[in-house]
CSV table of C-alpha atoms in Angstrom, one decimal:
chain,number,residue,atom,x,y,z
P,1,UNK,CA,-40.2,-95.6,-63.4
P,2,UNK,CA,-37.8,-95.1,-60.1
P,3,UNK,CA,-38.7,-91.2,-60.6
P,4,UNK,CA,-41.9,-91.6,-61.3
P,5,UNK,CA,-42.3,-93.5,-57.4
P,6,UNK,CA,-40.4,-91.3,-56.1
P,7,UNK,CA,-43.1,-88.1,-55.9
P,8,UNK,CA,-45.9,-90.2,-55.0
P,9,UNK,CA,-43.9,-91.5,-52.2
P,10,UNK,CA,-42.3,-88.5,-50.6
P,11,UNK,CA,-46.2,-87.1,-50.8
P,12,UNK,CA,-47.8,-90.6,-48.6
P,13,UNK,CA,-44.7,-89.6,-46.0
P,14,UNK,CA,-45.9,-85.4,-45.7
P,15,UNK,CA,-49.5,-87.3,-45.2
P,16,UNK,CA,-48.4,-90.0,-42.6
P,17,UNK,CA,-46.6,-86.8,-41.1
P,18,UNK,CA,-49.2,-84.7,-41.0
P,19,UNK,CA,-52.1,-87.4,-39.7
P,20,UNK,CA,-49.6,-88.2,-36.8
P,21,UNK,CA,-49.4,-84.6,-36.0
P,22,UNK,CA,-53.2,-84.2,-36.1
P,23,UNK,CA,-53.3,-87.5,-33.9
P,24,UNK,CA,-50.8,-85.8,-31.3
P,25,UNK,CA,-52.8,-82.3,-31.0
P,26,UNK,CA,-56.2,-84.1,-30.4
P,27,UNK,CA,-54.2,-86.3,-27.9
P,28,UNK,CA,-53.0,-83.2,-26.6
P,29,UNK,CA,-56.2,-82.0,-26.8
P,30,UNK,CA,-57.9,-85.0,-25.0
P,31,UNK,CA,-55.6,-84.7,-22.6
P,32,UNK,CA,-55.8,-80.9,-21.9
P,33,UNK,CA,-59.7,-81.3,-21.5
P,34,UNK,CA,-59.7,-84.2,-19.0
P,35,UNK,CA,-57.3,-82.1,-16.7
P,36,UNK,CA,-60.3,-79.4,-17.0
P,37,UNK,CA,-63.1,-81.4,-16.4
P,38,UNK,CA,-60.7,-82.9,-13.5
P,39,UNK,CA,-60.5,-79.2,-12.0
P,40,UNK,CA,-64.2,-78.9,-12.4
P,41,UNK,CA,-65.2,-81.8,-10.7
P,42,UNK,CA,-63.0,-80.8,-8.1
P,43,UNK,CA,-64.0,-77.4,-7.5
P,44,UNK,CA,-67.5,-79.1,-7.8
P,45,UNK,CA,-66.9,-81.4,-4.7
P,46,UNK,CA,-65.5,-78.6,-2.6
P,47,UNK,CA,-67.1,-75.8,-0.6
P,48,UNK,CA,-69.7,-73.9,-2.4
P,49,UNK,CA,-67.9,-70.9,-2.1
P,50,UNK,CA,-65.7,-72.0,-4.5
P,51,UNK,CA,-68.3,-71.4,-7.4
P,52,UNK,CA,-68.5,-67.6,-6.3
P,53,UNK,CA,-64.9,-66.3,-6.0
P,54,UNK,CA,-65.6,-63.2,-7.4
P,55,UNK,CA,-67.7,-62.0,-4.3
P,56,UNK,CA,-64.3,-62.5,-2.1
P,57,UNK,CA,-62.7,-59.6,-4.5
P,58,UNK,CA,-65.2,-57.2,-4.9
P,59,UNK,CA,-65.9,-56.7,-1.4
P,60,UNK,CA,-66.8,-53.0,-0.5
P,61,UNK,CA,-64.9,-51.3,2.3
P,62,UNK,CA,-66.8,-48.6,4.0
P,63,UNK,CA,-66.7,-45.8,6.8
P,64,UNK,CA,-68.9,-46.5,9.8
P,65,UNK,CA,-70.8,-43.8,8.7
P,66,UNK,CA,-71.2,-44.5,5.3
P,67,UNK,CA,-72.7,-48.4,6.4
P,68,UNK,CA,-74.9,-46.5,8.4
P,69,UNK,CA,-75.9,-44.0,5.8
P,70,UNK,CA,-76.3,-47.3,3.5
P,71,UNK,CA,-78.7,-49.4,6.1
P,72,UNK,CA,-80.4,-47.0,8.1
P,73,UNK,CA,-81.2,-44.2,5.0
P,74,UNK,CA,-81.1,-45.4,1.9
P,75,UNK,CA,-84.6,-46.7,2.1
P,76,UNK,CA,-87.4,-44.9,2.6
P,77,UNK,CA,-89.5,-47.4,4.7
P,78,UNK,CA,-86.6,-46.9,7.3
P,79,UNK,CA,-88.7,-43.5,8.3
P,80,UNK,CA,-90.7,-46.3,9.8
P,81,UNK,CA,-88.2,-47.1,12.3
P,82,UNK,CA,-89.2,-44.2,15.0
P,83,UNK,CA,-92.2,-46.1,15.9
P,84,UNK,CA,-90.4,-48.9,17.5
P,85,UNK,CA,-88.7,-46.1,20.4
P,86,UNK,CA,-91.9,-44.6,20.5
P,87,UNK,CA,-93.6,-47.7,21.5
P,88,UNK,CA,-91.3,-48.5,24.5
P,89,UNK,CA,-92.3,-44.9,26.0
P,90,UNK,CA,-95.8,-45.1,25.2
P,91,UNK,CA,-95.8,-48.7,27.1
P,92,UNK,CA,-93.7,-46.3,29.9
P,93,UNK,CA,-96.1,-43.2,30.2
P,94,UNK,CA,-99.4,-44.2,29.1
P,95,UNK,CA,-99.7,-48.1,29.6
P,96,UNK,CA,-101.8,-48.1,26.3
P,97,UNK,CA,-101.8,-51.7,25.0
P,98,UNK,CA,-103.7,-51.2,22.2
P,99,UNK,CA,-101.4,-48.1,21.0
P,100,UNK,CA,-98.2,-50.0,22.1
P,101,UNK,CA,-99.0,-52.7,20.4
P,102,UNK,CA,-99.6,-51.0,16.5
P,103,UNK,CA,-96.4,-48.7,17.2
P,104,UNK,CA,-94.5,-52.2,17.9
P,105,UNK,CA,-96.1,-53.6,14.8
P,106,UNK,CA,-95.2,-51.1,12.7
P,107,UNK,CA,-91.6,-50.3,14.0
P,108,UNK,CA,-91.2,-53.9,13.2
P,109,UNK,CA,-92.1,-54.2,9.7
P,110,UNK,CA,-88.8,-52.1,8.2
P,111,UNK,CA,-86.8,-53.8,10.7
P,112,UNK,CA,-87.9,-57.2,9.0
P,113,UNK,CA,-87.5,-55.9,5.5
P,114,UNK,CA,-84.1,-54.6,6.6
P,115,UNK,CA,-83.2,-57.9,8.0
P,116,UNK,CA,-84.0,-59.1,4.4
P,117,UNK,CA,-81.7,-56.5,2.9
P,118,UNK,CA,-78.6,-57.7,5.2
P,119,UNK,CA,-79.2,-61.2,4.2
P,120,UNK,CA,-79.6,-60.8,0.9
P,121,UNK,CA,-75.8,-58.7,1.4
P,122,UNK,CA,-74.6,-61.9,3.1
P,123,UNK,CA,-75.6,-63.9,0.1
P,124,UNK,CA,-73.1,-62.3,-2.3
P,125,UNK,CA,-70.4,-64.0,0.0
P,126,UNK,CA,-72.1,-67.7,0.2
P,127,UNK,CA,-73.2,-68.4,-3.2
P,128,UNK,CA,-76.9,-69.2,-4.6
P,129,UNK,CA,-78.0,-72.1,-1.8
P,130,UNK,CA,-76.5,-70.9,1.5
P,131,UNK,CA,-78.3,-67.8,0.2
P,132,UNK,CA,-81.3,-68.6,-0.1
P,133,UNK,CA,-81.5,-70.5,2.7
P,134,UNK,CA,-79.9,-67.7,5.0
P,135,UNK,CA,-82.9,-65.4,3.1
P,136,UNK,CA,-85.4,-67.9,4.4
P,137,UNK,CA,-83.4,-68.4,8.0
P,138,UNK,CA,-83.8,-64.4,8.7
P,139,UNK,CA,-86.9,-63.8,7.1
P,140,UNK,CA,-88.4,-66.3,10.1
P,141,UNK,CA,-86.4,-64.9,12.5
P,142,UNK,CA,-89.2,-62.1,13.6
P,143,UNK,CA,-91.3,-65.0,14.1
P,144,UNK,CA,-89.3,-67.4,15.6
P,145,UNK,CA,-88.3,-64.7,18.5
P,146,UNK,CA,-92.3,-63.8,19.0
P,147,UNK,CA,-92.9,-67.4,19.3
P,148,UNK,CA,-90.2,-67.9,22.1
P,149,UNK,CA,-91.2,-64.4,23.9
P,150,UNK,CA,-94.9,-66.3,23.1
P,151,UNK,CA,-93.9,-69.4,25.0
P,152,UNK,CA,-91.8,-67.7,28.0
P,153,UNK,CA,-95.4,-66.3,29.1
P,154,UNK,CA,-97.4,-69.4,28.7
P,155,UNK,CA,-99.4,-68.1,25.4
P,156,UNK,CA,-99.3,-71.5,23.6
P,157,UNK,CA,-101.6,-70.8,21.4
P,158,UNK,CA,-100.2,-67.3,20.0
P,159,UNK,CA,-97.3,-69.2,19.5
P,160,UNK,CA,-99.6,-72.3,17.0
P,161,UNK,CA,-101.2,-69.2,15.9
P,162,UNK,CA,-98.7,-66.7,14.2
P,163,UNK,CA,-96.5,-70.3,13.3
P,164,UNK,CA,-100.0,-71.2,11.3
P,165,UNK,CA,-100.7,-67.8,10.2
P,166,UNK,CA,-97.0,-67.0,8.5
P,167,UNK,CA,-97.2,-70.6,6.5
P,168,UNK,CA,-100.3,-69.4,5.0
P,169,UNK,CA,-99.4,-66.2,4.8
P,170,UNK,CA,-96.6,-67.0,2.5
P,171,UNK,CA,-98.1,-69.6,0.3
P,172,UNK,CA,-100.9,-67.8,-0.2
P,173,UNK,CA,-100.5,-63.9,0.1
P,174,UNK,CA,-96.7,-63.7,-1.0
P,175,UNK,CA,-96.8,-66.5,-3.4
P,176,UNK,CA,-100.0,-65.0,-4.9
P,177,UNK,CA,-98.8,-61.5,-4.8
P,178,UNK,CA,-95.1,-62.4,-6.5
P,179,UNK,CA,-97.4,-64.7,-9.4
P,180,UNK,CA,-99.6,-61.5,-9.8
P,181,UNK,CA,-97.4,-59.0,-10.6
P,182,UNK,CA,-94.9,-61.2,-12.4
P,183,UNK,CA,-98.0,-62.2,-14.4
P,184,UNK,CA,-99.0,-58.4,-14.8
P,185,UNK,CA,-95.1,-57.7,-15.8
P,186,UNK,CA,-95.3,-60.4,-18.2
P,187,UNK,CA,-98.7,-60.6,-19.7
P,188,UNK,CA,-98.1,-62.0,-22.9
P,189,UNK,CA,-96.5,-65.5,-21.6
P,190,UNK,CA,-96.8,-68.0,-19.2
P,191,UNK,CA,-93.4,-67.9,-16.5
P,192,UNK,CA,-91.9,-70.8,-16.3
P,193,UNK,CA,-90.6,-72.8,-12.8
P,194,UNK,CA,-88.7,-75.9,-11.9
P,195,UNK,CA,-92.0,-78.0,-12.0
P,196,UNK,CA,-89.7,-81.5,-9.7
P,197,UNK,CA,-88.6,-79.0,-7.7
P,198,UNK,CA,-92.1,-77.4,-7.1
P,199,UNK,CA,-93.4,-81.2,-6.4
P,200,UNK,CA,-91.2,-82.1,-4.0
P,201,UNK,CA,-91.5,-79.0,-1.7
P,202,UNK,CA,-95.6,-80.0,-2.1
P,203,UNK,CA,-94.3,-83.0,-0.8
P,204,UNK,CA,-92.5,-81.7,2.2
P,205,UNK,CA,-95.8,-78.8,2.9
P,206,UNK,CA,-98.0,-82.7,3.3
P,207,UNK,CA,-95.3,-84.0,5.5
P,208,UNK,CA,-95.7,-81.6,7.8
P,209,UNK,CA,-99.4,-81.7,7.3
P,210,UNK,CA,-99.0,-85.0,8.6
P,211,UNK,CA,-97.0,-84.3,11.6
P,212,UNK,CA,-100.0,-81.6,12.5
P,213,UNK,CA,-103.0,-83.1,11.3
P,214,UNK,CA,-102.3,-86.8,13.4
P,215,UNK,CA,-102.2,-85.2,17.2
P,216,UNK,CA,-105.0,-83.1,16.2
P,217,UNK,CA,-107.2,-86.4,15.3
P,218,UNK,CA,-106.3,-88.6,18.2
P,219,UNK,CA,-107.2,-85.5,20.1
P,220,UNK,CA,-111.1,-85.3,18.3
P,221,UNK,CA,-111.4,-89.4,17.6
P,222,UNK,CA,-110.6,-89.5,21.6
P,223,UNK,CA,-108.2,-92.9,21.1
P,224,UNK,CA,-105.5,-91.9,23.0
P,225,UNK,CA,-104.0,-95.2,24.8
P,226,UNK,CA,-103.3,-92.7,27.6
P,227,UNK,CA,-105.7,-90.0,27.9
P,228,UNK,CA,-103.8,-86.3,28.1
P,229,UNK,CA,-100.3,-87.6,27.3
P,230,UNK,CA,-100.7,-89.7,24.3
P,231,UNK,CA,-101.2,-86.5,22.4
P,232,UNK,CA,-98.1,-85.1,23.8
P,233,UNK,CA,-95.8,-87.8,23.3
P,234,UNK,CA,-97.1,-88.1,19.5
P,235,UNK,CA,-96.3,-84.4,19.0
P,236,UNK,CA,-93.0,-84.5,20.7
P,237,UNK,CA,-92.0,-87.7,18.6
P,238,UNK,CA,-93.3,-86.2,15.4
P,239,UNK,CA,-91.4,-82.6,16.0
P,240,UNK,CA,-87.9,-84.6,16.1
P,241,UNK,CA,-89.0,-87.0,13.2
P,242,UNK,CA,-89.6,-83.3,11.8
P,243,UNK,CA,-86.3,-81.9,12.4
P,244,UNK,CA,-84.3,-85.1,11.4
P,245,UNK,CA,-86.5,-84.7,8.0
P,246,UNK,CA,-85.8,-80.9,7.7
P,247,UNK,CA,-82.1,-81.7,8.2
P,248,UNK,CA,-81.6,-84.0,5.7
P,249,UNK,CA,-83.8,-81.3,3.4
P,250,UNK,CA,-80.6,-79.3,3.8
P,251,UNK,CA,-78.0,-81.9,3.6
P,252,UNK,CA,-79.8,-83.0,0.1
P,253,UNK,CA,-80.3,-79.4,-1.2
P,254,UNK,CA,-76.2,-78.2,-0.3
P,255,UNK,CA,-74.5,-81.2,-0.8
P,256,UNK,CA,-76.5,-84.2,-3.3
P,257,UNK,CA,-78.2,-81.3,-5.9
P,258,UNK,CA,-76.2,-79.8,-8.3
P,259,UNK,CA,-79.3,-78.2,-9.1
P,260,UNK,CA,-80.8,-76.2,-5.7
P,261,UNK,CA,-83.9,-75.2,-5.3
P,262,UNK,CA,-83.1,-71.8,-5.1
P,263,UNK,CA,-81.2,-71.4,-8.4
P,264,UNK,CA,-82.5,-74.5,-10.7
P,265,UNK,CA,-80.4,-75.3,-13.7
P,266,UNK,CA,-83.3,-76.1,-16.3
P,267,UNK,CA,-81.7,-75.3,-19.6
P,268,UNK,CA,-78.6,-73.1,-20.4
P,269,UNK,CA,-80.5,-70.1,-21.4
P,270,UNK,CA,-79.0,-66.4,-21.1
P,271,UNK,CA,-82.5,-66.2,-18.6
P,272,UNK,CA,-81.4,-69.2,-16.1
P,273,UNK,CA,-77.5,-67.2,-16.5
P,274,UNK,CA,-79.2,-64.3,-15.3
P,275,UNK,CA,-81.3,-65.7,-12.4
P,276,UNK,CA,-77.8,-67.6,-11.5
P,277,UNK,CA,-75.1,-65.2,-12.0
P,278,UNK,CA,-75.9,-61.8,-12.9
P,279,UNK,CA,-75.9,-59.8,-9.8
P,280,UNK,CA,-74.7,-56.7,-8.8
P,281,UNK,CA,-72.0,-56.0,-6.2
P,282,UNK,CA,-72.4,-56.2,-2.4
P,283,UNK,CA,-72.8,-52.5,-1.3
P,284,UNK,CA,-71.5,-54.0,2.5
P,285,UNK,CA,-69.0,-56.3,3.7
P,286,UNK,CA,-69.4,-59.5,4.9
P,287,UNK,CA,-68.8,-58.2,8.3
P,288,UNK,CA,-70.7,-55.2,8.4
P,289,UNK,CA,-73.7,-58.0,6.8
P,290,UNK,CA,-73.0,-59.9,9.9
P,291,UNK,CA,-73.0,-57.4,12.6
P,292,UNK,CA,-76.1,-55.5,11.0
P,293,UNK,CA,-77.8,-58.9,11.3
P,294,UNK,CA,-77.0,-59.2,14.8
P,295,UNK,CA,-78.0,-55.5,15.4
P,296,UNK,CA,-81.8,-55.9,14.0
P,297,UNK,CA,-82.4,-59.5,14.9
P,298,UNK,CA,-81.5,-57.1,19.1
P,299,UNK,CA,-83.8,-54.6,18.0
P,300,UNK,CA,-86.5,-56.9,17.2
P,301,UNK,CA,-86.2,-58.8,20.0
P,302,UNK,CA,-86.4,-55.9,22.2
P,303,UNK,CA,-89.4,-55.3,20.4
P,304,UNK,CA,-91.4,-58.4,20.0
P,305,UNK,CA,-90.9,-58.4,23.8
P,306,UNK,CA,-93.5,-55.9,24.4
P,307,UNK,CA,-95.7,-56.8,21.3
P,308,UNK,CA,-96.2,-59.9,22.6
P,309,UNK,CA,-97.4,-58.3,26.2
P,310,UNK,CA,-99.9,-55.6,24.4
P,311,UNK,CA,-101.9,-58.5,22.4
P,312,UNK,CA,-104.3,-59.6,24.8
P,313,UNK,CA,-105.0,-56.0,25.2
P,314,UNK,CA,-105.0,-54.9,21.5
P,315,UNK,CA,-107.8,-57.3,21.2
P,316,UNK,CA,-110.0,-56.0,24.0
P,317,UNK,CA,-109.6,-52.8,23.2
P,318,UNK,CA,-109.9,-53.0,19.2
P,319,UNK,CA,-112.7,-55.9,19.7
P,320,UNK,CA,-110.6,-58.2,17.2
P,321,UNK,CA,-110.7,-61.9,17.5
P,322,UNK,CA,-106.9,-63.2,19.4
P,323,UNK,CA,-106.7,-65.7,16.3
P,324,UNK,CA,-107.2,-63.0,13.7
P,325,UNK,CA,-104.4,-60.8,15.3
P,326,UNK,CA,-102.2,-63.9,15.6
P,327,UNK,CA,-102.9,-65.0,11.8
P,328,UNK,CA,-103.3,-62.4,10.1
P,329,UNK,CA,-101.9,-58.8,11.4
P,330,UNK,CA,-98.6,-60.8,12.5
P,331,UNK,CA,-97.1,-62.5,9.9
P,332,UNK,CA,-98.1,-59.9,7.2
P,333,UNK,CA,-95.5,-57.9,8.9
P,334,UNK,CA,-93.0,-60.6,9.8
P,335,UNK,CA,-93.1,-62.1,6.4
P,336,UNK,CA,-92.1,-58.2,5.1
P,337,UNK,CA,-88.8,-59.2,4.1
P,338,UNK,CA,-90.4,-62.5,1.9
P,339,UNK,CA,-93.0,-60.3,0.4
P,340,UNK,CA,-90.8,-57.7,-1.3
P,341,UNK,CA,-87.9,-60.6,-1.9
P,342,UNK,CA,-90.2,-62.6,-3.9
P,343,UNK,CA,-92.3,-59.8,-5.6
P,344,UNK,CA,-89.0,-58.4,-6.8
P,345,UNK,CA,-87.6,-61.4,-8.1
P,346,UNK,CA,-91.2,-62.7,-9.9
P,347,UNK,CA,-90.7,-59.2,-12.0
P,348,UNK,CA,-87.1,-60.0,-12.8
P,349,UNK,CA,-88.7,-63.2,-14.5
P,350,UNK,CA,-86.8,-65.3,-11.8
P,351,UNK,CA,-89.6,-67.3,-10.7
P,352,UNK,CA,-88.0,-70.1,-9.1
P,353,UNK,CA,-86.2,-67.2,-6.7
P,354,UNK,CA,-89.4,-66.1,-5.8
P,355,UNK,CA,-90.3,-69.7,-5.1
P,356,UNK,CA,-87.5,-70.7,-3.2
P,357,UNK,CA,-88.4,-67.5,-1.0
P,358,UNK,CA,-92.0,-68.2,-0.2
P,359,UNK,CA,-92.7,-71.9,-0.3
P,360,UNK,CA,-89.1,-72.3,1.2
P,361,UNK,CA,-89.9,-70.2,4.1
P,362,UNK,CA,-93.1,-71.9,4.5
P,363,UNK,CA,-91.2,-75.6,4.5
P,364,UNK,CA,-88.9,-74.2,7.0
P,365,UNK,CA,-91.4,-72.9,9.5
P,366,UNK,CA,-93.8,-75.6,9.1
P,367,UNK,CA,-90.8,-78.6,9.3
P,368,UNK,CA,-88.4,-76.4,11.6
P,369,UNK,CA,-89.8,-73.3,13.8
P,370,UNK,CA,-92.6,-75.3,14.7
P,371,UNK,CA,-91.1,-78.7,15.5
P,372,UNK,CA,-88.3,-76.4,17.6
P,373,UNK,CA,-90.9,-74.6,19.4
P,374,UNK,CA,-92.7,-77.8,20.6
P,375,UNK,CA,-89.0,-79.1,21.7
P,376,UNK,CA,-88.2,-75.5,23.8
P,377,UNK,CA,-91.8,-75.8,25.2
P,378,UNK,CA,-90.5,-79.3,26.2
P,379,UNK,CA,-87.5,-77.9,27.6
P,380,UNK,CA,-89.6,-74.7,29.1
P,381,UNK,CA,-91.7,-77.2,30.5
P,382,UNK,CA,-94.8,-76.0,28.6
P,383,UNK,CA,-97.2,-78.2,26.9
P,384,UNK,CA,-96.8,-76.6,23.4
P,385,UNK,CA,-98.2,-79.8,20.9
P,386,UNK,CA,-99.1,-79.7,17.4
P,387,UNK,CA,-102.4,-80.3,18.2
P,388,UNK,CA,-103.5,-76.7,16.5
P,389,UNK,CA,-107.3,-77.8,16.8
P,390,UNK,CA,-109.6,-78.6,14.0
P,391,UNK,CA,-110.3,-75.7,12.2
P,392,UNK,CA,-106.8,-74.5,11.8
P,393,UNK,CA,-105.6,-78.1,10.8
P,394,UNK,CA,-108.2,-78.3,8.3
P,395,UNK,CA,-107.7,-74.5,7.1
P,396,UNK,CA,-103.8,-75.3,6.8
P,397,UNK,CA,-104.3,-79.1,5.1
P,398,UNK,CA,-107.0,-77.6,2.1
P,399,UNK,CA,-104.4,-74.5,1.8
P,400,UNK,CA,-101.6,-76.9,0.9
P,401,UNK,CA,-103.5,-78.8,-1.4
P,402,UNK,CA,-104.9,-75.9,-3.3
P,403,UNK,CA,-101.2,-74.1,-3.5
P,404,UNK,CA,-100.0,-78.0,-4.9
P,405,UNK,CA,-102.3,-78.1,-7.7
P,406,UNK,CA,-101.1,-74.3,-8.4
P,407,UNK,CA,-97.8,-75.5,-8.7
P,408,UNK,CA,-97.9,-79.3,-10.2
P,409,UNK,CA,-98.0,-77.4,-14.0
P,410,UNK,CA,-94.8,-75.3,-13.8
P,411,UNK,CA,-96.1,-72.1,-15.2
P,412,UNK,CA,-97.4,-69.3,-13.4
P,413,UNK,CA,-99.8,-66.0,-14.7
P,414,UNK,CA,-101.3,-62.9,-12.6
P,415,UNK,CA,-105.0,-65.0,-12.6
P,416,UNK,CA,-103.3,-67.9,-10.6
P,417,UNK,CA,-101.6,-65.1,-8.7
P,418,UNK,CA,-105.1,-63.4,-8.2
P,419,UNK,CA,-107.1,-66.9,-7.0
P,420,UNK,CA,-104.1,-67.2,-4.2
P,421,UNK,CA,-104.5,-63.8,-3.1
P,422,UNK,CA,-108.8,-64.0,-3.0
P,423,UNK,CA,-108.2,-67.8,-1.1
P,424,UNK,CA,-105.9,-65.7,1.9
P,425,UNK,CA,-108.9,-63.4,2.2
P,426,UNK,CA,-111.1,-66.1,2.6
P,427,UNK,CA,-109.1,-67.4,4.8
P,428,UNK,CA,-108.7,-63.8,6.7
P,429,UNK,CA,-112.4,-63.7,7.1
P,430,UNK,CA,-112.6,-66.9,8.5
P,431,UNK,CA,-110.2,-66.0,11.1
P,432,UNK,CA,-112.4,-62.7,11.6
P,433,UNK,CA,-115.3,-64.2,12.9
P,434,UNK,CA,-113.7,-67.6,14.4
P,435,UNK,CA,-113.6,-67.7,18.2
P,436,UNK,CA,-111.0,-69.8,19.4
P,437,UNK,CA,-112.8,-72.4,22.2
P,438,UNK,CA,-109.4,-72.1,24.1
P,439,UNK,CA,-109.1,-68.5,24.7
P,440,UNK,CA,-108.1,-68.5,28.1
P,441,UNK,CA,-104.8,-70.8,27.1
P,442,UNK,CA,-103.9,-67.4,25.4
């Protein structure tokens, strides 16, 4: 009877053994996954260049010559760049401002692409979000430095005007263009966006609706409690409420969203992996990014400088409206960089990308450049509001409201990309044959 016991009992040992070793490696286990999740909270709650180490190692190191041969000639629209010289000694020997400024407009528009394509460089280095926002930061940047030339000689209303014209320009034209040919790319389906994100940046356009669309009615309702400064005060108040808004934009976006705007995390597909991560290498250092950047944003500069002084002129000569020049023929070639960025990335099938180009560059003109140019007019002593009259409030309000229905489902096709692009000619033409009543503050 002992020996009969004796195998069954040796055999419930081995299997008491065995449980508690099963119970030590899932411990182990247990234990060996909370110190990784540990890690990855960490690295988490760090900088965000912590998610992107590989950038740091695979930085390229090149000849002065070769960066130069990478820049300056590796892209065709770069036989462009002539025309900038050629409109300094035009403005020198012939005084032309009609000529001076289209040679200054088009030596511009590869300097603004190029400004993209050093940004973009820079991006490999900072991760996703300091990306994107650097690609919206120097995308404005031909803008912004028209805008304070603009200002220096008094021309307030060039300065509302190409600020108006570039937020339509990209929600309508680039937005519209990038839905198009992603749409013609991928005919058979509907791309897909981050729909939240796409309703809070709607959110953000209507804010700073607000802030443009209030001075402009106590202007028309005349219920100013002080006639001539009310207005002012209201716009100067509203820029800063502006700013603090537009800096908390960024504050939520790099530090309290996992998920930015630029690079959503909607579902782990190999697509969103793709959009994310996939990239190729930098063909530039992050110096050479950085000096480049400060070379164009010079060049530009230089050049904006005497576009800015051949626009009356253009006008007369070419018998175009100021308004249409500053809406339309301006930011289609400041907004060069935005227009290839998010037409490349909508045929990728990286949507949100192309979103985070346009509508993000729109945000940060409408709820930064302008706000910062009405508190530099301040400083300049010029009385730059955001009073930008009735008609352009009212083109700029129904503009947002048509791109936030656009956007409120999610998907995009080439026919929603088609009705943007046939609402900025609309809008074009309405800029053709509007005369601005305050001409002679230009």
């Amino acid at each position: 009877m002992s020996h009969c016991k004796l195998p069954a009992l040796i055999e419930a040992q081995v299997e008491m053994g065995s449980v508690n070793e099963l119970e030590h490696k899932s411990l182990f286990r247990k234990e060996e996954d909370a110190t990784q999740a540990k890690a990855a909270s960490l690295m988490e709650q760090g900088s965000l260049s912590l998610s992107f180490p590989e950038h740091a190692t695979k930085s390229p190191k090149n000849s002065v010559l070769r960066s130069i041969k990478i820049v300056i000639f590796s892209n065709k629209l770069n036989m462009l760049l002539p025309f900038g010289p050629l409109a300094i000694l035009v403005h020198y020997m012939i005084d032309s401002k009609g000529w001076v400024f289209l040679l200054s407009l088009i030596g511009i528009t590869p300097l603004a692409e190029r400004l993209g394509y050093a940004t973009e460089q820079l991006a490999f280095y900072t991760g996703p979000t300091v990306g994107g926002l650097l690609n919206a930061t120097f995308g404005n940047v031909t803008e912004l430095i028209i805008s304070i030339f603009a200002l220096k000689n008094g021309m307030i209303r060039v300065v509302q005007l190409t600020l108006l014209g570039s937020i339509l320009s990209n929600m309508l034209l680039v937005l519209g263009c990038a839905f198009f040919c992603g749409g013609l790319v991928f005919y058979q389906k509907d791309q897909v966006f981050d729909k939240g994100i796409a309703v809070v940046n709607s959110g953000l356009l209507l804010m700073a609706v607000m802030g443009i669309l209030f001075p402009a009615v106590l202007h028309y309702t005349h219920s100013e409690v002080h006639a001539g400064s009310s207005e002012m005060a209201l716009s100067r108040f509203s820029s800063c409420i502006m700013l603090i808004a537009y800096a908390a934009y960024l504050f939520f976006q790099l530090k309290s969203q996992s998920n930015n705007s630029y690079c959503p995390l909607e579902e782990e597909t190999n697509q969103n992996e793709e959009a994310c991560g996939e990239d190729e290498d930098p063909e530039i250092s992050k110096w050479e990014a950085i000096i480049w950047l400060s070379i164009l944003t010079a060049w530009v500069s230089l050049l904006s400088g005497y576009l800015v002084d051949a626009i009356e002129g253009a006008s007369v000569s070419w018998n175009i409206p100021i308004a249409f020049i500053s809406v339309i023929l301006l930011p289609i070639v400041g907004n060069a960089a935005e227009h290839a960025g998010a037409i490349m990335f909508a045929m990728k099938d990286k949507l949100d990308l192309s979103l985070g180009v346009a509508i993000g560059s729109s945000i940060q003109i409408s709820m930064f450049v302008v706000p910062f140019c009405v508190v530099i007019g301040w400083m300049m002593g010029e009385q730059m509001d955001l009073n930008f009259q009735l008609f352009e409030t009212a083109m700029l309000f129904i503009t947002v409201i048509v791109v936030a229905f656009f956007l409120q489902e999610g998907t995009s096709n080439y026919f929603k990309g088609l009705m943007l692009i046939l609402c900025y000619l609309i809008v074009a033409a309405s800029f053709f044959v509007h005369e601005d009543p305050h001409e002679d503050a230009l």
